[in-house]
Amino acid sequence: MASSAKRSKKLRILLVPFFATSHIRPFTDFAFHLAAARPGDVEATVAVTLANAPVVQAALSSREPCGGHGGDARVEVATYAFPDVDGLPPGVENMSTVKAEDAWRIAAAAFNEAVMRPAQESLIKASSPDAIVTDLHFIWNAGIAAELGVPCVAFNVGGIFPTLALWRLPAVDIKDAAGGSVTVPQFPGPDISLPVTELPEFLRNQELVFEFDRGTENRFMVELKRCLGVAANTFIGLEREYCENYIDSGFVRRAYFVGPLSLPPAAAATAAVTGVEKSSSACLDWLDTMPAHSVVYLCFGSLTNMSEAQLDELAVGLESSGVPFLWVVRVPTWEPPAGWKERVGSRGMLVTGWAPQTDILQHPAVGAFVTHCGWNSVLETVAAGVPVLTWPMVFEQFIIERFVTQVASIGERLWPEGAGRRSTRHEEHDLIPAAAIARAVAKFMEHGGAADAARRRVAELSAKARAAMAEGGTSHRDLHQLIDDIVEARASGGETTAT
């Protein structure tokens, strides 16, 4: 009888991420942290379509080396059906694995409530969770939660800086942009300006902007305010001004800053450093042969696609730079220029497909990270204390670049301002020439140069990141406050007194 009562008091949380590895992995990390925070009291389940279940399982398996320090934390996987989409073969259900020309098909289905909601709603009702954590892309789940009388928390896998920028920028009429650039209005910190070409597509297309933040709240903002609050994969020490502005903005009822979630839970942090064997792979073995801070690591995330012509220029640029490099390429059909591998020799390593990025960034041989400025990569490089050269390509990556270079000051643009045209539309983006790449990499890695200065700054942020996740840190406190607020809201039928 006692065990039955104990089971009934468990907090069962269902997490529903968007169909991209860059969302599924932090959602899985979040689920793990929720369960590890109150082992035995919190049960977390990640809900994905069948073809995305291996992504969750891979993320969980990466926790296993320190998983023994997570106590009784358990994360389950639940699946629901992906809709039939014209032009997509069966089993293609992830923005990170679909062919570039077909990515819009997944996005069109995912953002269509009439298409996506029925399967998600069916799973939610069958699971009967005590709380729902939904991706911002699936904000209709706040309505489902309200119907069921359970709390809903929106989870933002991106940073607060880019989120605020994306919520402020619709107030700007880009047709009147002076000199083809816009400045983010009502923004703390330094003025942040971007060419119109570097804005996400929904801001460049005025038909898509329509009513967003132009005096009337759209459906998204209404549903967002129905949520208990928004949890974000960031930490106060990284974005303090922007977190405070976010809280005061009136956009959300409450905010919880719970990252970097790629780091281990507080109880595991010490053991993860002192008592766990590092993982092994060919690229880590190669890094073991290189001097400290000598290697440039290059990876452009799971959602970006680089043309073969640009890959050729990058290959030649790395060869000409004279700097050791570890380069992850996600285009399996691409081959480097003839004789390139022989000329580069053991100075460089090319990895096709996947590489253990977190372990790579933490390796002492890595001296810089050439990144697309995806938020997950920014958090991982901050946690590891590695400076960056920025190469944004799509979505909000150009906005995040401004945070990295102008606010956090942990790196530089790879291609200097004015050198050529950059754009979120690949057909508008100029080819970055090999000579520019070689020059930027070599200069950044010079002894006593920009990388050394940026490394000192990012080392300070790395210490703050780990302190935030440690027992009593800001992110640790927010995580536990979130669980307490969910428990309170569950007891009151989905409502809470928290403001």
Coordinates of C-alpha atoms in Angstrom, one line a residue:
M1 CA 0.0 0.0 0.0
A2 CA 2.8 2.3 0.9
S3 CA 4.7 1.6 -2.4
S4 CA 1.5 2.3 -4.3
A5 CA 1.1 5.7 -2.5
K6 CA 4.7 6.5 -3.3
R7 CA 4.3 5.7 -6.9
S8 CA 1.2 8.0 -7.1
K9 CA 3.3 10.9 -5.7
K10 CA 5.9 10.7 -8.5
L11 CA 6.0 13.6 -10.8
R12 CA 5.7 12.3 -14.4
I13 CA 6.9 14.9 -16.9
L14 CA 6.5 14.4 -20.7
L15 CA 8.8 16.4 -22.9
V16 CA 8.0 17.0 -26.6
P17 CA 10.8 18.3 -28.8
F18 CA 10.9 19.5 -32.4
F19 CA 12.1 17.2 -35.2
A20 CA 15.8 18.2 -35.2
T21 CA 18.7 16.7 -33.4
S22 CA 19.7 20.2 -32.2
H23 CA 16.4 20.2 -30.3
I24 CA 16.1 16.6 -29.4
R25 CA 19.5 16.3 -27.7
P26 CA 19.0 19.3 -25.3
F27 CA 15.5 18.1 -24.6
T28 CA 17.0 14.8 -23.6
D29 CA 19.6 16.5 -21.5
F30 CA 16.8 18.5 -19.8
A31 CA 14.9 15.3 -19.1
F32 CA 18.0 13.7 -17.6
H33 CA 18.6 16.7 -15.4
L34 CA 15.0 16.8 -14.2
A35 CA 15.1 13.1 -13.3
A36 CA 18.5 13.4 -11.7
A37 CA 17.5 16.4 -9.6
R38 CA 14.9 14.3 -7.7
P39 CA 15.8 10.7 -8.4
G40 CA 12.9 8.4 -7.4
D41 CA 10.5 11.3 -7.3
V42 CA 10.6 12.6 -11.0
E43 CA 10.0 10.4 -14.0
A44 CA 10.9 12.0 -17.3
T45 CA 9.8 10.8 -20.8
V46 CA 10.9 12.2 -24.1
A47 CA 8.2 11.9 -26.8
V48 CA 9.4 11.7 -30.4
T49 CA 8.4 10.1 -33.6
L50 CA 9.7 6.5 -34.2
A51 CA 12.6 7.5 -36.5
N52 CA 13.8 10.0 -33.9
A53 CA 13.9 7.6 -31.0
P54 CA 17.5 6.6 -31.7
V55 CA 18.6 10.2 -31.3
V56 CA 17.2 10.2 -27.8
Q57 CA 18.8 6.9 -27.0
A58 CA 22.1 8.1 -28.3
A59 CA 22.0 11.2 -26.2
L60 CA 21.1 9.0 -23.1
S61 CA 23.9 6.6 -23.8
S62 CA 26.4 9.4 -23.9
R63 CA 25.4 10.0 -20.3
E64 CA 26.3 6.5 -19.3
P65 CA 30.0 7.1 -18.3
C66 CA 28.8 9.4 -15.5
G67 CA 25.3 7.9 -15.4
G68 CA 26.2 5.9 -12.3
H69 CA 26.4 9.3 -10.5
G70 CA 22.9 10.2 -11.6
G71 CA 21.4 8.0 -8.8
D72 CA 18.1 6.5 -9.8
A73 CA 17.5 9.0 -12.6
R74 CA 15.6 7.3 -15.5
V75 CA 14.5 8.8 -18.8
E76 CA 12.1 6.9 -21.0
V77 CA 11.2 7.3 -24.7
A78 CA 7.7 7.4 -26.0
T79 CA 6.8 7.5 -29.7
Y80 CA 4.0 8.8 -31.9
A81 CA 3.4 8.7 -35.6
F82 CA 5.0 11.1 -38.0
P83 CA 2.5 12.3 -40.6
D84 CA 2.6 11.2 -44.2
V85 CA 4.3 13.9 -46.1
D86 CA 4.4 14.1 -49.9
G87 CA 7.9 13.8 -51.3
L88 CA 9.4 12.3 -48.1
P89 CA 10.4 8.6 -48.0
P90 CA 9.3 6.6 -44.9
G91 CA 11.5 7.1 -41.9
V92 CA 12.8 10.6 -42.9
E93 CA 11.5 12.6 -39.9
N94 CA 14.4 14.8 -38.8
M95 CA 15.6 18.2 -40.1
S96 CA 19.1 17.2 -39.4
T97 CA 19.1 14.1 -41.7
V98 CA 16.7 15.1 -44.5
K99 CA 18.2 16.2 -47.8
A100 CA 18.6 20.0 -47.9
E101 CA 16.1 20.4 -50.7
D102 CA 13.4 18.5 -48.7
A103 CA 13.9 20.1 -45.3
W104 CA 11.0 22.5 -46.0
R105 CA 8.7 19.5 -46.2
I106 CA 9.4 18.5 -42.6
A107 CA 9.1 22.1 -41.4
A108 CA 5.8 22.6 -43.2
A109 CA 4.4 19.5 -41.6
A110 CA 5.8 20.3 -38.1
F111 CA 4.5 23.9 -38.0
N112 CA 1.0 22.9 -39.2
E113 CA -1.1 22.4 -36.1
A114 CA -3.8 20.6 -38.0
V115 CA -1.2 18.0 -39.2
M116 CA 0.9 17.6 -36.0
R117 CA -1.5 18.2 -33.1
P118 CA -3.7 15.0 -33.4
A119 CA -0.8 12.5 -32.9
Q120 CA 0.8 14.5 -30.1
E121 CA -2.5 15.1 -28.4
S122 CA -3.3 11.4 -28.6
L123 CA 0.0 10.4 -27.0
I124 CA -0.3 13.1 -24.3
K125 CA -3.8 11.9 -23.3
A126 CA -2.7 8.3 -23.3
S127 CA 0.3 9.1 -21.2
S128 CA -1.6 11.2 -18.8
P129 CA 1.4 13.1 -17.5
D130 CA 1.5 15.4 -14.5
A131 CA 3.2 18.1 -16.6
I132 CA 4.2 18.8 -20.2
V133 CA 7.4 20.4 -21.4
T134 CA 6.9 21.5 -25.0
D135 CA 9.1 22.9 -27.7
L136 CA 8.3 26.4 -28.6
H137 CA 7.5 25.2 -32.1
F138 CA 4.7 23.1 -30.7
I139 CA 3.2 25.8 -28.5
W140 CA -0.3 24.3 -29.0
N141 CA 0.6 21.8 -26.3
A142 CA -0.1 24.6 -23.8
G143 CA -3.7 24.4 -24.8
I144 CA -3.8 20.6 -24.5
A145 CA -2.2 20.9 -21.0
A146 CA -4.9 23.4 -20.0
E147 CA -7.6 21.1 -21.2
L148 CA -6.1 18.3 -19.1
G149 CA -5.6 20.5 -16.1
V150 CA -1.9 20.0 -15.9
P151 CA 0.9 22.6 -16.1
C152 CA 2.9 23.2 -19.3
V153 CA 6.4 24.6 -19.5
A154 CA 7.9 25.8 -22.8
F155 CA 11.5 24.9 -23.3
N156 CA 13.7 27.2 -25.3
V157 CA 16.7 25.3 -26.7
G158 CA 18.2 28.6 -27.8
G159 CA 19.7 31.5 -25.9
I160 CA 17.8 34.5 -24.4
F161 CA 19.8 37.0 -26.5
P162 CA 18.7 35.6 -29.8
T163 CA 15.2 34.9 -28.5
L164 CA 14.7 38.5 -27.4
A165 CA 16.1 39.8 -30.7
L166 CA 13.7 37.7 -32.7
W167 CA 10.8 39.0 -30.6
R168 CA 11.9 42.6 -30.9
L169 CA 12.8 42.7 -34.6
P170 CA 9.3 42.3 -36.0
A171 CA 8.6 45.8 -34.8
V172 CA 11.1 47.1 -37.4
D173 CA 9.9 47.6 -40.9
I174 CA 12.8 46.3 -43.0
K175 CA 11.6 48.1 -46.1
D176 CA 12.7 51.3 -44.4
A177 CA 16.0 49.9 -43.2
A178 CA 18.7 52.5 -43.5
G179 CA 21.6 51.3 -45.6
G180 CA 20.0 47.9 -45.7
S181 CA 20.6 47.2 -42.0
V182 CA 18.4 47.0 -39.0
T183 CA 19.1 47.6 -35.3
V184 CA 17.3 45.5 -32.6
P185 CA 15.0 47.9 -30.7
Q186 CA 14.5 48.0 -26.9
F187 CA 17.6 45.9 -26.4
P188 CA 20.0 46.1 -23.5
G189 CA 23.7 46.2 -23.9
P190 CA 25.5 47.5 -27.0
D191 CA 23.5 48.4 -30.2
I192 CA 23.1 45.2 -32.3
S193 CA 22.7 45.8 -36.0
L194 CA 22.5 43.4 -38.9
P195 CA 22.2 43.6 -42.6
V196 CA 18.7 42.6 -43.8
T197 CA 20.3 39.7 -45.7
E198 CA 21.4 38.2 -42.4
L199 CA 18.0 38.1 -40.8
P200 CA 16.0 34.8 -40.6
E201 CA 13.6 34.2 -43.4
F202 CA 10.4 34.9 -41.4
L203 CA 11.7 38.4 -40.7
R204 CA 12.8 39.0 -44.3
N205 CA 9.4 38.0 -45.6
Q206 CA 6.9 40.7 -44.6
E207 CA 3.9 38.4 -45.3
L208 CA 5.2 36.1 -42.6
V209 CA 5.8 38.9 -40.1
F210 CA 2.2 40.2 -40.3
E211 CA 0.9 40.9 -36.8
F212 CA 3.9 39.6 -34.8
D213 CA 4.5 42.3 -32.1
R214 CA 2.9 45.1 -34.0
G215 CA 0.5 46.1 -31.3
T216 CA -1.5 42.8 -31.2
E217 CA -0.4 39.5 -29.7
N218 CA -0.6 36.6 -32.1
R219 CA -1.6 33.1 -31.2
F220 CA 2.0 32.1 -30.2
M221 CA 2.3 34.8 -27.6
V222 CA -1.2 34.1 -26.2
E223 CA -0.3 30.4 -25.8
L224 CA 3.1 31.1 -24.4
K225 CA 1.5 33.1 -21.6
R226 CA -0.7 30.1 -20.8
C227 CA 2.4 28.2 -19.8
L228 CA 3.6 28.1 -16.2
G229 CA 6.8 29.6 -17.6
V230 CA 9.7 29.2 -20.0
A231 CA 12.8 27.2 -19.2
A232 CA 15.9 28.1 -21.2
N233 CA 19.2 26.3 -21.9
T234 CA 21.4 29.1 -20.7
F235 CA 22.8 30.6 -17.4
I236 CA 22.6 33.9 -15.7
G237 CA 26.3 34.5 -15.7
L238 CA 26.4 34.3 -19.6
E239 CA 23.4 36.5 -20.4
R240 CA 22.6 38.5 -17.3
E241 CA 21.3 41.7 -18.8
Y242 CA 19.3 39.8 -21.4
C243 CA 17.8 37.4 -18.8
E244 CA 16.7 40.3 -16.7
N245 CA 15.2 42.0 -19.7
Y246 CA 13.4 38.8 -20.6
I247 CA 11.9 38.5 -17.2
D248 CA 10.8 42.1 -17.2
S249 CA 9.5 42.0 -20.8
G250 CA 6.0 40.6 -20.1
F251 CA 6.5 38.0 -22.7
V252 CA 6.4 35.1 -20.2
R253 CA 4.9 34.5 -16.8
R254 CA 8.1 33.1 -15.3
A255 CA 11.6 32.2 -16.6
Y256 CA 14.0 29.4 -15.5
F257 CA 17.6 29.5 -16.7
V258 CA 18.8 25.9 -16.3
G259 CA 21.9 25.4 -18.5
P260 CA 24.3 24.5 -19.8
L261 CA 22.5 21.2 -19.8
S262 CA 25.3 19.5 -21.7
L263 CA 27.2 19.5 -18.3
P264 CA 26.6 16.7 -15.8
P265 CA 24.1 17.1 -12.9
A266 CA 25.4 18.8 -9.8
A267 CA 25.8 15.4 -7.9
A268 CA 27.8 14.0 -10.8
A269 CA 30.1 17.0 -11.5
T270 CA 33.0 16.1 -9.2
A271 CA 32.9 12.4 -10.0
A272 CA 32.7 13.1 -13.7
V273 CA 36.0 15.0 -13.5
T274 CA 37.9 12.7 -11.1
G275 CA 36.5 9.2 -11.5
V276 CA 35.4 8.6 -15.1
E277 CA 37.4 7.4 -18.0
K278 CA 37.2 9.6 -21.1
S279 CA 35.6 8.2 -24.2
S280 CA 37.8 6.9 -27.0
S281 CA 37.6 7.6 -30.7
A282 CA 40.1 8.0 -33.6
C283 CA 39.8 11.8 -33.5
L284 CA 40.5 12.0 -29.7
D285 CA 43.5 9.6 -30.2
W286 CA 44.8 12.0 -32.9
L287 CA 44.3 15.0 -30.7
D288 CA 46.4 13.2 -28.0
T289 CA 49.4 13.6 -30.4
M290 CA 49.0 17.4 -30.8
P291 CA 50.4 20.2 -28.6
A292 CA 48.2 22.2 -26.3
H293 CA 45.9 24.8 -28.0
S294 CA 47.4 24.0 -31.4
V295 CA 44.4 22.6 -33.2
V296 CA 41.5 24.3 -34.9
Y297 CA 38.3 22.3 -34.7
L298 CA 35.7 22.9 -37.4
C299 CA 32.0 21.7 -37.3
F300 CA 29.0 23.4 -38.7
G301 CA 26.1 21.7 -36.9
S302 CA 23.3 19.4 -37.9
L303 CA 21.1 21.9 -39.8
T304 CA 23.6 23.7 -42.1
N305 CA 24.5 22.7 -45.6
M306 CA 27.7 23.9 -47.3
S307 CA 28.0 23.8 -51.0
E308 CA 30.7 21.5 -52.5
A309 CA 32.4 24.7 -54.0
Q310 CA 32.6 26.2 -50.5
L311 CA 33.9 22.9 -49.1
D312 CA 36.7 23.0 -51.7
E313 CA 37.6 26.6 -50.7
L314 CA 37.6 25.6 -47.1
A315 CA 39.9 22.6 -47.7
V316 CA 42.4 24.7 -49.6
G317 CA 42.2 27.4 -47.0
L318 CA 43.0 25.0 -44.2
E319 CA 45.9 23.5 -46.1
S320 CA 47.3 27.0 -46.8
S321 CA 46.9 28.1 -43.1
G322 CA 49.6 25.8 -41.9
V323 CA 47.6 25.3 -38.7
P324 CA 46.7 21.8 -37.5
F325 CA 42.9 21.1 -37.8
L326 CA 40.2 18.6 -37.0
W327 CA 37.3 19.1 -39.5
V328 CA 33.9 17.4 -39.3
V329 CA 32.1 17.3 -42.7
R330 CA 28.5 16.2 -43.0
V331 CA 28.4 15.9 -46.8
P332 CA 29.3 12.2 -47.4
T333 CA 29.5 12.6 -51.2
W334 CA 32.1 15.4 -51.1
E335 CA 35.8 14.6 -51.8
P336 CA 38.6 17.0 -51.1
P337 CA 40.7 18.3 -54.0
A338 CA 43.1 15.9 -55.7
G339 CA 46.2 15.4 -53.6
W340 CA 44.9 17.4 -50.7
K341 CA 45.0 14.6 -48.1
E342 CA 48.6 13.8 -49.1
R343 CA 49.7 17.4 -48.9
V344 CA 48.1 17.9 -45.5
G345 CA 49.3 14.7 -44.1
S346 CA 49.2 14.2 -40.3
R347 CA 48.7 17.9 -39.7
G348 CA 44.9 17.6 -40.3
M349 CA 42.2 15.1 -39.7
L350 CA 38.9 14.9 -41.7
V351 CA 35.9 13.2 -40.1
T352 CA 32.8 12.4 -42.2
G353 CA 29.5 12.3 -40.4
W354 CA 29.5 12.4 -36.6
A355 CA 32.2 13.3 -34.0
P356 CA 32.1 13.5 -30.2
Q357 CA 32.0 17.3 -30.1
T358 CA 31.8 17.8 -26.3
D359 CA 34.8 15.6 -25.8
I360 CA 36.7 17.2 -28.6
L361 CA 36.1 20.7 -27.2
Q362 CA 37.3 19.6 -23.8
H363 CA 40.6 18.2 -25.2
P364 CA 43.6 20.4 -24.3
A365 CA 44.9 20.3 -27.8
V366 CA 42.0 22.3 -29.2
G367 CA 42.9 25.9 -29.4
A368 CA 39.9 27.3 -31.4
F369 CA 36.5 26.3 -32.7
V370 CA 35.2 27.4 -36.2
T371 CA 31.5 27.3 -35.6
H372 CA 28.2 28.1 -37.3
C373 CA 27.0 29.8 -34.1
G374 CA 24.2 27.3 -33.2
W375 CA 23.3 27.9 -29.6
N376 CA 24.2 24.3 -28.5
S377 CA 27.7 24.7 -30.0
V378 CA 28.1 28.1 -28.3
L379 CA 27.2 26.7 -24.9
E380 CA 29.5 23.7 -25.4
T381 CA 32.4 25.9 -26.3
V382 CA 31.8 28.2 -23.4
A383 CA 31.6 25.2 -21.0
A384 CA 34.9 23.9 -22.4
G385 CA 36.6 27.3 -22.4
V386 CA 37.5 27.3 -26.2
P387 CA 37.5 30.6 -28.2
V388 CA 35.8 30.8 -31.6
L389 CA 35.9 31.9 -35.2
T390 CA 32.3 32.5 -36.4
W391 CA 30.8 31.3 -39.7
P392 CA 27.0 31.6 -39.4
M393 CA 24.8 30.4 -42.2
V394 CA 21.1 30.2 -41.5
F395 CA 18.2 30.9 -39.1
E396 CA 19.2 33.1 -36.1
Q397 CA 22.9 32.2 -36.3
F398 CA 24.0 35.7 -37.5
I399 CA 22.2 37.1 -34.4
I400 CA 24.1 34.7 -32.1
E401 CA 27.3 35.7 -33.8
R402 CA 26.8 39.2 -32.5
F403 CA 26.4 37.9 -29.0
V404 CA 29.6 35.8 -29.3
T405 CA 31.7 38.6 -30.8
Q406 CA 30.2 41.9 -29.5
V407 CA 28.8 40.9 -26.1
A408 CA 30.7 37.9 -24.7
S409 CA 33.8 38.8 -26.7
I410 CA 35.0 35.2 -27.0
G411 CA 35.9 35.2 -30.6
E412 CA 36.0 36.9 -34.0
R413 CA 34.2 36.7 -37.3
L414 CA 36.1 34.5 -39.7
W415 CA 35.2 36.7 -42.7
P416 CA 35.6 40.3 -41.8
E417 CA 32.8 42.8 -42.2
G418 CA 32.7 44.3 -45.7
A419 CA 34.7 41.5 -47.2
G420 CA 31.7 40.1 -49.1
R421 CA 28.0 39.4 -48.9
R422 CA 26.7 37.0 -46.3
S423 CA 23.1 35.8 -46.2
T424 CA 20.6 33.4 -44.7
R425 CA 19.7 32.5 -48.3
H426 CA 22.5 30.3 -49.6
E427 CA 22.0 31.6 -53.2
E428 CA 22.8 35.2 -52.0
H429 CA 25.8 34.2 -49.9
D430 CA 29.2 35.0 -51.5
L431 CA 31.7 32.2 -51.7
I432 CA 34.3 32.7 -49.0
P433 CA 37.7 32.3 -50.7
A434 CA 40.4 30.0 -49.6
A435 CA 42.9 32.9 -49.1
A436 CA 40.5 34.6 -46.7
I437 CA 40.0 31.4 -44.7
A438 CA 43.7 30.7 -44.5
R439 CA 44.5 34.3 -43.4
A440 CA 41.8 34.3 -40.7
V441 CA 42.7 31.0 -39.2
A442 CA 46.5 31.6 -39.2
K443 CA 46.1 35.1 -37.7
F444 CA 43.7 34.0 -35.0
M445 CA 46.0 31.2 -33.9
E446 CA 49.1 33.3 -33.7
H447 CA 50.9 33.2 -30.3
G448 CA 49.8 36.1 -28.3
G449 CA 47.0 36.9 -30.8
A450 CA 43.2 37.1 -30.7
A451 CA 42.7 33.5 -29.7
D452 CA 44.8 33.9 -26.6
A453 CA 42.8 37.0 -25.5
A454 CA 39.5 35.4 -26.2
R455 CA 40.6 32.2 -24.4
R456 CA 41.1 34.2 -21.2
R457 CA 37.6 35.6 -21.4
V458 CA 35.9 32.3 -22.3
A459 CA 37.8 30.6 -19.4
E460 CA 36.0 33.0 -17.0
L461 CA 32.7 32.1 -18.5
S462 CA 33.5 28.4 -18.4
A463 CA 34.1 28.7 -14.6
K464 CA 30.7 30.5 -14.3
A465 CA 29.0 27.8 -16.3
R466 CA 30.2 25.0 -14.0
A467 CA 29.4 27.1 -10.9
A468 CA 25.9 27.6 -12.2
M469 CA 25.3 23.9 -12.6
A470 CA 26.9 23.0 -9.3
E471 CA 25.0 22.5 -6.0
G472 CA 23.5 25.8 -5.1
G473 CA 24.4 27.5 -8.4
T474 CA 21.9 29.7 -10.3
S475 CA 20.9 27.0 -12.8
H476 CA 20.8 24.3 -10.1
R477 CA 18.4 26.5 -8.0
D478 CA 16.2 27.4 -11.0
L479 CA 15.9 23.7 -11.9
H480 CA 14.7 22.8 -8.4
Q481 CA 12.4 25.9 -8.4
L482 CA 10.9 24.7 -11.6
I483 CA 10.2 21.3 -10.2
D484 CA 8.7 22.9 -7.0
D485 CA 6.5 25.1 -9.2
I486 CA 5.3 22.2 -11.3
V487 CA 4.4 20.3 -8.1
E488 CA 2.4 23.3 -6.8
A489 CA 0.7 23.8 -10.2
R490 CA -0.2 20.1 -10.4
A491 CA -1.8 20.3 -7.0
S492 CA -3.9 23.3 -8.1
G493 CA -5.0 21.8 -11.4
G494 CA -2.4 23.3 -13.7
E495 CA -2.4 26.8 -12.1
T496 CA 0.3 28.3 -9.9
T497 CA 0.7 31.3 -7.6
A498 CA 4.1 31.9 -9.0
T499 CA 4.5 35.1 -10.9

